[in-house]
XYZ file of C-alpha atoms in Angstrom:
619
model
C -28.958 25.809 -19.510
C -25.425 24.534 -18.880
C -24.966 22.526 -15.683
C -22.470 25.124 -14.430
C -24.980 27.898 -14.921
C -27.706 25.945 -13.197
C -25.495 25.382 -10.130
C -24.862 29.118 -9.876
C -28.579 29.743 -9.442
C -29.996 26.874 -7.442
C -29.319 23.698 -5.505
C -29.469 20.585 -7.656
C -30.277 17.054 -6.598
C -28.169 14.133 -7.685
C -29.336 10.548 -7.895
C -28.515 7.673 -5.567
C -26.955 4.246 -5.755
C -27.380 2.134 -8.853
C -25.849 -1.090 -7.479
C -27.937 -0.977 -4.281
C -31.172 -1.129 -6.215
C -30.000 -3.695 -8.731
C -28.765 -5.864 -5.895
C -32.118 -5.589 -4.159
C -33.676 -6.951 -7.336
C -31.607 -10.088 -6.928
C -28.983 -9.218 -9.527
C -25.446 -9.949 -8.267
C -22.935 -9.647 -11.071
C -21.042 -6.969 -13.040
C -23.525 -4.070 -12.780
C -22.079 -2.197 -15.760
C -22.644 -5.183 -18.084
C -26.338 -4.983 -17.258
C -26.516 -1.992 -19.609
C -26.442 -4.642 -22.341
C -28.092 -7.725 -20.895
C -30.696 -6.159 -18.520
C -31.174 -2.743 -19.942
C -34.783 -2.488 -18.772
C -33.780 -2.873 -15.118
C -31.101 -0.178 -15.464
C -33.590 2.114 -17.180
C -36.104 1.586 -14.393
C -33.560 2.623 -11.783
C -32.803 5.839 -13.677
C -36.550 6.588 -14.005
C -37.060 5.953 -10.305
C -34.479 8.591 -9.445
C -35.919 11.056 -11.959
C -39.373 10.567 -10.406
C -37.809 11.069 -6.958
C -36.653 14.517 -7.944
C -33.068 14.045 -9.211
C -31.759 16.800 -11.464
C -28.472 15.074 -12.307
C -28.456 11.485 -13.506
C -25.197 9.587 -13.674
C -24.588 6.837 -16.200
C -24.162 3.265 -15.002
C -20.499 3.326 -15.873
C -18.662 3.558 -12.558
C -16.538 0.486 -13.299
C -16.955 0.402 -17.094
C -13.224 0.700 -17.821
C -10.758 -1.800 -19.179
C -9.096 -2.482 -15.789
C -12.292 -3.307 -13.910
C -14.123 -5.039 -16.768
C -11.143 -7.332 -17.239
C -12.075 -9.061 -13.963
C -15.201 -10.320 -15.703
C -13.614 -11.013 -19.091
C -15.493 -7.989 -20.514
C -12.477 -5.768 -21.337
C -13.297 -5.830 -25.056
C -16.790 -4.404 -24.474
C -15.803 -1.035 -23.016
C -17.325 0.898 -25.938
C -20.554 -1.098 -26.077
C -21.166 -0.884 -22.307
C -20.494 2.859 -22.057
C -22.477 3.656 -25.174
C -25.481 1.740 -23.940
C -25.210 3.361 -20.504
C -25.425 6.912 -21.874
C -28.383 6.046 -24.085
C -30.272 4.494 -21.163
C -29.645 7.492 -18.903
C -30.745 9.911 -21.631
C -33.845 7.868 -22.290
C -34.850 8.178 -18.643
C -33.917 11.842 -18.296
C -36.400 14.536 -19.187
C -35.724 18.055 -20.457
C -34.862 19.226 -16.962
C -32.314 16.540 -16.097
C -28.596 16.523 -16.821
C -26.811 13.304 -17.730
C -23.241 13.043 -16.512
C -20.855 10.307 -17.569
C -19.498 8.566 -14.501
C -15.892 7.320 -14.206
C -14.845 5.739 -10.966
C -11.477 5.513 -9.294
C -9.378 2.380 -9.778
C -6.770 2.411 -7.038
C -7.400 1.306 -3.480
C -4.769 0.993 -0.779
C -2.240 -0.541 -3.200
C -0.900 2.265 -5.361
C 1.742 -0.001 -6.856
C -0.790 -2.562 -8.086
C -1.855 -0.405 -11.070
C 0.598 1.883 -12.772
C -0.199 5.469 -13.684
C 0.253 4.636 -17.367
C -2.321 1.820 -17.123
C -4.762 4.178 -15.456
C -4.228 6.831 -18.149
C -4.834 4.355 -20.996
C -7.949 2.907 -19.378
C -9.337 6.349 -18.501
C -8.875 7.779 -21.971
C -10.698 4.850 -23.561
C -13.718 5.274 -21.295
C -13.616 9.049 -21.512
C -13.754 9.082 -25.305
C -16.737 6.685 -25.283
C -18.693 8.973 -22.977
C -17.766 12.171 -24.794
C -18.767 10.652 -28.141
C -22.249 10.061 -26.795
C -22.515 13.745 -25.832
C -23.051 13.614 -22.091
C -23.824 16.875 -20.307
C -20.829 16.612 -18.054
C -18.425 14.207 -16.346
C -18.494 12.801 -12.830
C -15.192 11.538 -11.494
C -16.099 9.756 -8.248
C -14.852 7.522 -5.480
C -11.169 8.386 -5.781
C -9.288 7.484 -2.608
C -5.936 8.226 -4.226
C -5.563 11.960 -4.858
C -2.710 11.404 -7.292
C -4.923 9.227 -9.438
C -7.732 11.797 -9.459
C -5.468 14.722 -10.325
C -3.916 12.622 -13.103
C -7.219 11.828 -14.807
C -8.687 15.252 -14.137
C -5.855 16.841 -16.093
C -6.613 14.548 -19.040
C -10.354 15.228 -18.888
C -9.905 18.981 -18.640
C -7.605 18.964 -21.664
C -10.011 16.852 -23.746
C -13.323 18.667 -23.063
C -14.862 21.933 -21.966
C -17.855 20.127 -20.442
C -18.586 20.572 -16.751
C -16.497 18.221 -14.577
C -17.458 17.052 -11.110
C -14.459 15.700 -9.175
C -15.156 13.855 -5.927
C -12.754 12.277 -3.472
C -13.508 9.532 -0.951
C -12.173 9.402 2.593
C -11.614 6.607 5.073
C -11.553 9.163 7.915
C -13.585 12.347 8.228
C -11.796 15.386 6.816
C -8.641 13.689 5.549
C -7.586 11.579 2.586
C -5.704 8.327 2.978
C -2.349 9.994 2.315
C -3.004 12.527 5.079
C -3.994 15.416 2.791
C -6.660 17.565 4.508
C -9.914 17.674 2.567
C -9.838 21.486 2.065
C -6.376 21.234 0.487
C -7.423 18.383 -1.775
C -10.539 20.190 -3.039
C -8.617 23.397 -3.627
C -6.095 21.425 -5.684
C -8.892 19.935 -7.790
C -10.428 23.373 -8.311
C -7.053 24.628 -9.476
C -6.871 21.877 -12.056
C -10.151 22.951 -13.641
C -12.895 20.999 -11.857
C -16.195 22.872 -11.925
C -17.636 20.981 -8.981
C -15.521 19.509 -6.166
C -16.750 17.318 -3.383
C -16.963 14.015 -1.603
C -18.770 10.726 -2.023
C -18.924 7.183 -0.661
C -17.483 5.436 2.399
C -18.861 7.943 4.964
C -22.487 8.496 5.940
C -24.149 11.893 6.314
C -22.794 12.623 9.802
C -19.116 12.347 8.889
C -19.667 13.961 5.481
C -21.170 17.014 7.158
C -18.349 17.011 9.682
C -15.800 16.948 6.873
C -17.414 19.822 4.959
C -17.508 22.020 8.065
C -13.789 22.607 7.511
C -14.112 23.391 3.790
C -14.488 27.024 2.707
C -16.612 27.917 -0.289
C -14.467 27.535 -3.425
C -13.531 30.668 -5.371
C -14.626 29.338 -8.761
C -15.989 25.812 -8.356
C -18.970 24.735 -6.258
C -19.311 21.978 -3.656
C -20.993 18.589 -3.972
C -21.786 15.802 -1.496
C -22.920 12.235 -2.159
C -22.759 10.468 1.233
C -23.517 6.790 1.804
C -26.830 6.030 3.487
C -24.949 5.150 6.704
C -22.246 2.851 7.890
C -23.218 -0.626 6.658
C -24.374 -3.443 8.909
C -23.678 -7.105 8.204
C -26.888 -9.123 8.348
C -27.479 -12.656 7.059
C -24.375 -12.587 4.899
C -25.209 -9.194 3.310
C -24.191 -5.604 3.846
C -27.238 -3.460 4.510
C -27.714 0.271 5.107
C -30.443 0.803 7.728
C -30.727 4.614 7.521
C -34.217 6.166 7.611
C -34.804 8.534 4.649
C -36.139 11.080 7.178
C -32.650 11.296 8.658
C -31.274 11.900 5.171
C -33.713 14.764 4.731
C -32.451 16.412 7.910
C -28.866 15.796 6.835
C -29.527 17.370 3.429
C -30.312 20.621 5.219
C -26.963 20.502 6.983
C -25.095 19.721 3.763
C -26.827 22.660 2.122
C -25.763 24.910 5.007
C -22.150 23.781 4.493
C -22.337 25.098 0.930
C -23.127 21.956 -1.087
C -25.006 22.849 -4.249
C -25.190 19.359 -5.713
C -26.448 16.807 -3.213
C -27.061 13.127 -3.978
C -26.436 9.738 -2.473
C -23.950 6.898 -2.776
C -23.962 3.335 -1.443
C -27.175 2.273 0.250
C -29.257 5.199 -0.947
C -32.526 4.638 -2.798
C -35.127 6.794 -4.546
C -36.712 7.341 -1.110
C -33.491 8.954 0.130
C -33.274 11.186 -2.960
C -36.938 12.160 -2.592
C -36.215 13.169 1.016
C -33.274 15.331 -0.058
C -35.317 16.963 -2.819
C -38.159 17.772 -0.449
C -35.784 19.757 1.755
C -33.324 21.568 -0.536
C -34.251 21.169 -4.219
C -34.128 24.464 -6.062
C -33.049 26.581 -3.095
C -30.703 29.475 -3.763
C -27.173 28.466 -2.814
C -25.572 30.040 0.201
C -23.068 32.729 -0.708
C -21.158 33.102 2.557
C -19.813 30.582 5.007
C -17.841 30.925 8.187
C -15.297 28.148 8.619
C -14.316 27.759 12.271
C -10.605 28.106 12.932
C -9.415 24.702 13.975
C -6.172 24.162 15.745
C -3.895 21.928 13.722
C -3.516 18.595 15.422
C 0.026 18.225 16.574
C 1.991 15.092 15.770
C 4.277 14.379 18.658
C 7.747 13.219 17.742
C 8.407 9.706 18.968
C 9.875 9.803 22.467
C 11.756 6.533 22.167
C 14.533 6.223 24.752
C 16.700 4.203 22.352
C 19.255 6.675 21.101
C 21.287 4.125 19.157
C 21.672 4.943 15.462
C 19.519 3.082 12.965
C 21.104 0.282 11.006
C 21.167 2.211 7.754
C 22.990 5.039 9.562
C 25.575 2.606 10.928
C 26.194 1.011 7.538
C 26.728 4.406 5.931
C 29.440 5.322 8.415
C 31.292 2.049 8.839
C 31.187 -1.674 9.415
C 27.887 -3.136 10.541
C 26.907 -6.750 11.185
C 23.412 -8.128 11.493
C 22.608 -11.795 12.045
C 19.385 -13.654 11.303
C 18.260 -16.006 14.053
C 14.822 -17.325 13.213
C 12.302 -17.940 16.006
C 11.786 -21.607 16.831
C 9.199 -23.797 15.092
C 8.497 -25.462 18.415
C 7.721 -23.986 21.833
C 11.160 -24.567 23.365
C 12.982 -21.233 23.298
C 16.164 -21.925 25.298
C 18.420 -22.487 22.304
C 17.124 -19.395 20.534
C 17.659 -17.195 23.599
C 21.150 -18.638 24.115
C 21.950 -17.728 20.529
C 20.576 -14.193 20.779
C 22.577 -13.579 23.922
C 25.782 -15.015 22.400
C 25.420 -12.926 19.218
C 24.765 -9.773 21.237
C 27.848 -10.440 23.344
C 29.826 -11.013 20.142
C 28.925 -7.459 19.136
C 26.411 -7.758 16.332
C 24.427 -4.624 15.670
C 21.107 -6.406 15.374
C 19.550 -9.843 15.528
C 17.034 -10.222 12.714
C 13.902 -12.384 13.032
C 12.030 -13.658 9.987
C 8.209 -13.595 9.838
C 7.252 -17.222 9.235
C 9.689 -17.601 6.368
C 8.785 -20.119 3.630
C 5.214 -19.863 4.961
C 5.999 -22.152 7.916
C 4.666 -21.157 11.356
C 7.102 -20.198 14.072
C 6.846 -18.464 17.433
C 5.841 -14.853 16.793
C 8.934 -12.873 15.837
C 7.489 -9.864 17.636
C 7.231 -11.778 20.852
C 10.791 -13.101 20.607
C 12.118 -9.704 19.551
C 10.535 -8.081 22.601
C 12.035 -10.776 24.894
C 15.595 -10.427 23.581
C 15.343 -6.651 23.664
C 14.238 -6.645 27.285
C 16.511 -9.417 28.557
C 19.735 -8.761 26.616
C 19.432 -5.228 25.241
C 19.369 -6.435 21.616
C 18.191 -3.949 18.968
C 16.048 -6.458 17.016
C 15.282 -6.261 13.296
C 11.758 -7.598 12.791
C 10.637 -8.876 9.406
C 7.056 -8.075 8.381
C 5.400 -10.137 5.630
C 2.273 -8.955 3.810
C 1.064 -12.512 3.490
C -0.516 -13.056 6.899
C -2.237 -9.773 7.775
C -4.769 -7.535 6.093
C -4.537 -3.740 6.199
C -6.166 -3.612 9.604
C -3.778 -6.191 11.025
C -0.689 -4.601 9.494
C -1.363 -1.187 10.926
C -2.214 -2.649 14.333
C 0.962 -4.768 14.227
C 3.114 -1.725 13.393
C 1.538 0.316 16.170
C 2.328 -2.549 18.542
C 5.945 -2.671 17.421
C 6.219 1.051 18.035
C 4.742 0.664 21.515
C 7.367 -2.049 22.247
C 10.166 0.302 21.182
C 11.105 -1.849 18.180
C 12.474 0.415 15.446
C 14.202 -1.744 12.870
C 11.943 -3.388 10.239
C 12.312 -5.394 7.063
C 9.278 -5.152 4.769
C 8.728 -8.203 2.560
C 5.825 -9.469 0.479
C 6.257 -12.962 1.927
C 6.284 -16.452 0.468
C 2.810 -17.691 -0.586
C 1.144 -20.172 1.729
C 1.028 -22.868 -0.958
C 4.751 -23.530 -0.506
C 4.531 -23.873 3.282
C 3.092 -26.114 5.975
C -0.497 -25.071 5.296
C -0.923 -24.874 1.479
C -4.674 -24.447 1.895
C -4.366 -21.351 4.073
C -5.187 -17.939 2.669
C -2.466 -15.582 1.509
C -3.832 -12.109 2.262
C -1.596 -9.728 0.270
C -3.647 -6.573 0.751
C -0.288 -4.944 0.172
C 3.061 -5.926 -1.312
C 6.495 -4.872 -0.054
C 6.461 -1.578 -2.036
C 3.122 -0.512 -0.562
C 4.136 -1.636 2.953
C 7.295 0.441 2.798
C 5.224 3.442 1.732
C 2.760 3.043 4.589
C 5.450 2.527 7.202
C 7.070 5.783 6.092
C 3.641 7.438 6.247
C 3.400 6.358 9.889
C 6.814 7.967 10.458
C 4.997 11.217 9.624
C 2.329 10.420 12.211
C -0.297 9.419 9.623
C -2.164 6.109 9.668
C -2.896 3.979 6.618
C -6.288 5.692 6.306
C -4.826 9.195 6.633
C -5.806 9.679 10.266
C -3.521 11.560 12.672
C -1.820 9.005 14.938
C -0.948 11.632 17.531
C 2.692 10.562 17.438
C 5.136 9.713 14.681
C 6.830 6.358 14.587
C 10.576 6.146 14.097
C 11.026 3.047 11.969
C 14.041 2.359 9.844
C 12.829 0.330 6.878
C 14.898 -2.309 5.121
C 13.854 -3.986 1.877
C 14.828 -7.344 0.462
C 17.225 -7.730 -2.443
C 17.608 -10.960 -4.398
C 20.786 -11.001 -6.520
C 20.296 -14.677 -7.426
C 18.430 -13.909 -10.613
C 19.172 -14.197 -14.325
C 18.770 -10.464 -14.914
C 20.642 -8.607 -12.195
C 19.890 -5.226 -13.761
C 16.164 -5.889 -13.363
C 16.718 -6.747 -9.712
C 18.631 -3.506 -9.251
C 15.714 -1.688 -10.885
C 13.494 -3.021 -8.117
C 15.956 -1.599 -5.559
C 15.693 1.807 -7.171
C 11.895 1.567 -7.129
C 11.855 0.544 -3.454
C 14.012 3.608 -2.650
C 11.338 5.791 -4.241
C 8.781 4.163 -1.947
C 10.973 4.955 1.071
C 13.378 2.057 1.679
C 16.385 3.135 3.806
C 18.631 0.191 3.015
C 18.676 -3.357 1.658
C 19.329 -6.878 2.897
C 20.333 -9.407 0.265
C 19.631 -13.057 -0.147
C 22.761 -15.100 0.545
C 25.443 -15.265 -2.143
C 27.840 -18.182 -2.457
C 30.729 -17.100 -4.651
C 33.180 -14.217 -4.736
C 32.529 -13.367 -8.359
C 28.883 -12.807 -7.665
C 29.669 -10.439 -4.755
C 31.792 -8.354 -7.122
C 29.064 -8.370 -9.756
C 26.518 -7.200 -7.204
C 28.839 -4.384 -6.119
C 29.376 -3.187 -9.665
C 25.655 -3.267 -10.379
C 24.698 -1.389 -7.226
C 27.596 1.016 -6.559
C 25.535 3.972 -7.840
C 22.913 3.382 -5.172
C 23.426 5.494 -2.061
C 21.329 3.292 0.230
C 23.478 0.760 2.096
C 23.301 -2.945 1.181
C 23.907 -5.696 3.730
C 25.302 -8.545 1.652
C 23.948 -11.939 2.749
C 26.218 -14.812 3.731
C 24.950 -18.111 5.108
C 27.314 -20.906 6.233
C 26.476 -24.305 4.836
C 26.252 -27.263 7.178
C 26.390 -30.317 4.894
C 26.291 -31.514 1.311
C 22.599 -32.291 1.737
C 21.970 -28.801 3.094
C 23.763 -27.332 0.059
C 21.775 -29.443 -2.404
C 18.506 -28.563 -0.751
C 19.175 -24.832 -0.790
C 20.332 -24.943 -4.384
C 17.465 -27.031 -5.722
C 14.463 -26.343 -3.526
C 14.650 -22.939 -1.817
C 13.361 -20.014 -3.946
C 15.905 -17.251 -4.469
C 19.053 -19.225 -3.588
C 21.552 -20.495 -6.124
C 24.918 -22.140 -5.267
C 27.928 -22.136 -7.513
C 29.108 -25.548 -8.806
C 32.421 -25.221 -6.983
C 30.618 -24.633 -3.703
C 28.498 -27.740 -4.148
C 31.662 -29.708 -5.012
C 33.471 -28.545 -1.847
C 30.579 -29.536 0.370
C 30.339 -32.906 -1.391
C 34.021 -33.568 -0.729
C 33.458 -32.962 2.981
C 31.474 -36.184 3.003
C 29.228 -37.259 5.865
C 31.553 -36.012 8.609
C 29.464 -33.336 10.338
C 32.372 -31.468 11.884
C 34.325 -31.462 8.630
C 31.265 -30.321 6.641
C 30.584 -27.535 9.133
C 34.248 -26.494 9.003
C 34.076 -26.403 5.225
C 30.917 -24.261 5.399
C 32.687 -21.841 7.721
C 35.714 -21.771 5.425
C 33.586 -20.961 2.372
C 31.843 -18.209 4.282
C 35.139 -16.644 5.435
C 36.363 -16.551 1.870
C 33.135 -14.775 0.852
C 33.521 -12.395 3.780
C 37.026 -11.449 2.709
C 35.674 -10.273 -0.649
C 32.573 -8.617 0.844
C 34.571 -6.592 3.392
C 36.360 -4.718 0.593
C 33.064 -3.757 -1.092
C 30.248 -3.523 1.440
C 30.011 -2.010 4.905
C 27.050 -4.156 5.809
C 27.320 -7.911 6.354
C 24.224 -10.017 6.909
C 24.873 -13.452 8.387
C 22.127 -16.075 8.317
C 22.162 -18.662 11.080
C 21.355 -22.185 9.842
C 19.161 -24.370 12.058
C 19.807 -22.246 15.193
C 23.514 -23.152 14.996
C 24.465 -19.784 16.348
C 28.007 -20.901 17.128
C 28.706 -20.700 13.407
C 27.524 -17.105 13.056
C 29.220 -16.111 16.276
C 32.513 -17.425 14.838
C 31.896 -15.533 11.615
C 31.031 -12.368 13.543
C 34.341 -12.608 15.389
C 36.122 -13.168 12.083
C 34.550 -10.070 10.560
C 35.555 -7.991 13.539
C 39.119 -9.292 13.460
C 39.437 -8.705 9.712
C 37.930 -5.230 9.999
C 40.341 -4.317 12.782
C 43.270 -5.641 10.738
C 42.210 -3.623 7.704
C 41.861 -0.475 9.826
C 45.294 -1.060 11.337
C 46.922 -1.451 7.925
C 45.114 1.628 6.633
C 46.217 3.652 9.615
C 49.801 2.538 9.170
C 49.639 3.389 5.515
C 48.428 6.883 6.226
C 51.110 7.398 8.901
C 53.895 6.414 6.533
C 52.599 8.810 3.871
């Protein structure tokens, strides 16, 4: 009898965790490779689940794809591992068991880390291996990213008529990490040809039941549920799942009542859990009707920020806009920094930008300093956020805190690695990169957390992205801009440029991009400063003529600073004709230099407007 037909007539029992049992045997390595090196242990696990009452046995191939096996140097053994896995599962299964080929999700929180094309190639390779061994069906499980699951489901449905089970995983009950409600996701999977749609992993029975309460019975497909044993506890350096199998038996009844026709277990479950499920619901006729309570849609309140000033990208689209970077101090004295912020605000800059421990060197928290200058001087601060120092939990918490402080302007950057900074032995986190961070900030602007949970209120962040024109291949750098726009970037802030020709080249290469670009200009302070920037700071390249001019200024500090200002004014003259946004970078807290340049920009802008007005009047 076909698996689909069996599910029409009775409730089937799935198996439980493979890795949990293997780990309990003291095996801590690539579990899929064990199909080759420790086949007897894998076979024993399958047999244990068959003896416990499982009707559906999944192959030990969750991570047996090129992408995941590459971590262990096993990418060339995809065929051997998958082939062995199917044979072991079939050897354990009797006439009454179905063997489904398992393929697990690849993406986590970082969508950008693995391209769709890579996923397709890897999936096809594993799929063909499983189909060649004539499995009874396919199990696509633990997919947090709905886009990834729909992509591979389309491929699988095109390649085979076998039954397909498609299961999503959730961080929060009832909703996927992109905010898609579970009922909508399962309906979409059903529409793409999945025969069984459901959930597995991450959540224990309680939240799995809670999630399914909102899911109506599918029109064509049937429901499945493979919850974890519980939420894990951390004991003696290990994650353990303390759930009593008796609780699982009780939960199986509730899952059955929510319409699940295929019920198994995921992380932390053992043959004892599966035996408990089988004792309660195995073979029972599936429910045919289900009443889904009408649930009021949770409202997402629009941010009630009192700051009605336009965002920086809005200003730069309409006219001249000036932002100035003033990095927080490396020491605890803040007087000079606060003097500079006040002076720049009085000079009329649109925002003071604050880097997030640039070059991986610790400074006073830019959030703290941004909050102070906002409260004391009315500055609209632009806060940089680096992915280097915070994990997913810390990044979301940080963004929520910025929202609570009324800070709306952000620059999302990946961040310099710690090995180049003051603490080369410190850990660089990089749960996300700048592309992913932009995406998640924009998700919060919809009132959705990183995990898909309703935040109750939408944030109102304007998101800038970094642009480095100081590269050999400018077109490639522009390609990154275009990609960042797709992820949600509102505008760009460039690394400093140091010659007029380069400004023109940047304009020509980016003039097709609608998002504003703030062109970076940083006044030099000495010949040594110029040499250091040119030779040692990543992403900055000075033209030979600029280095020569600073060298000619000699050791006279005032003359060198005047030369640096002169070079910057020349660059500004060119930039004003091509870009609305000007980004000034203050060197060494010498805010007098950027105040002078701010005044110069305003004077030149006013002069240009006057000439334009006169020209129009004459015509």
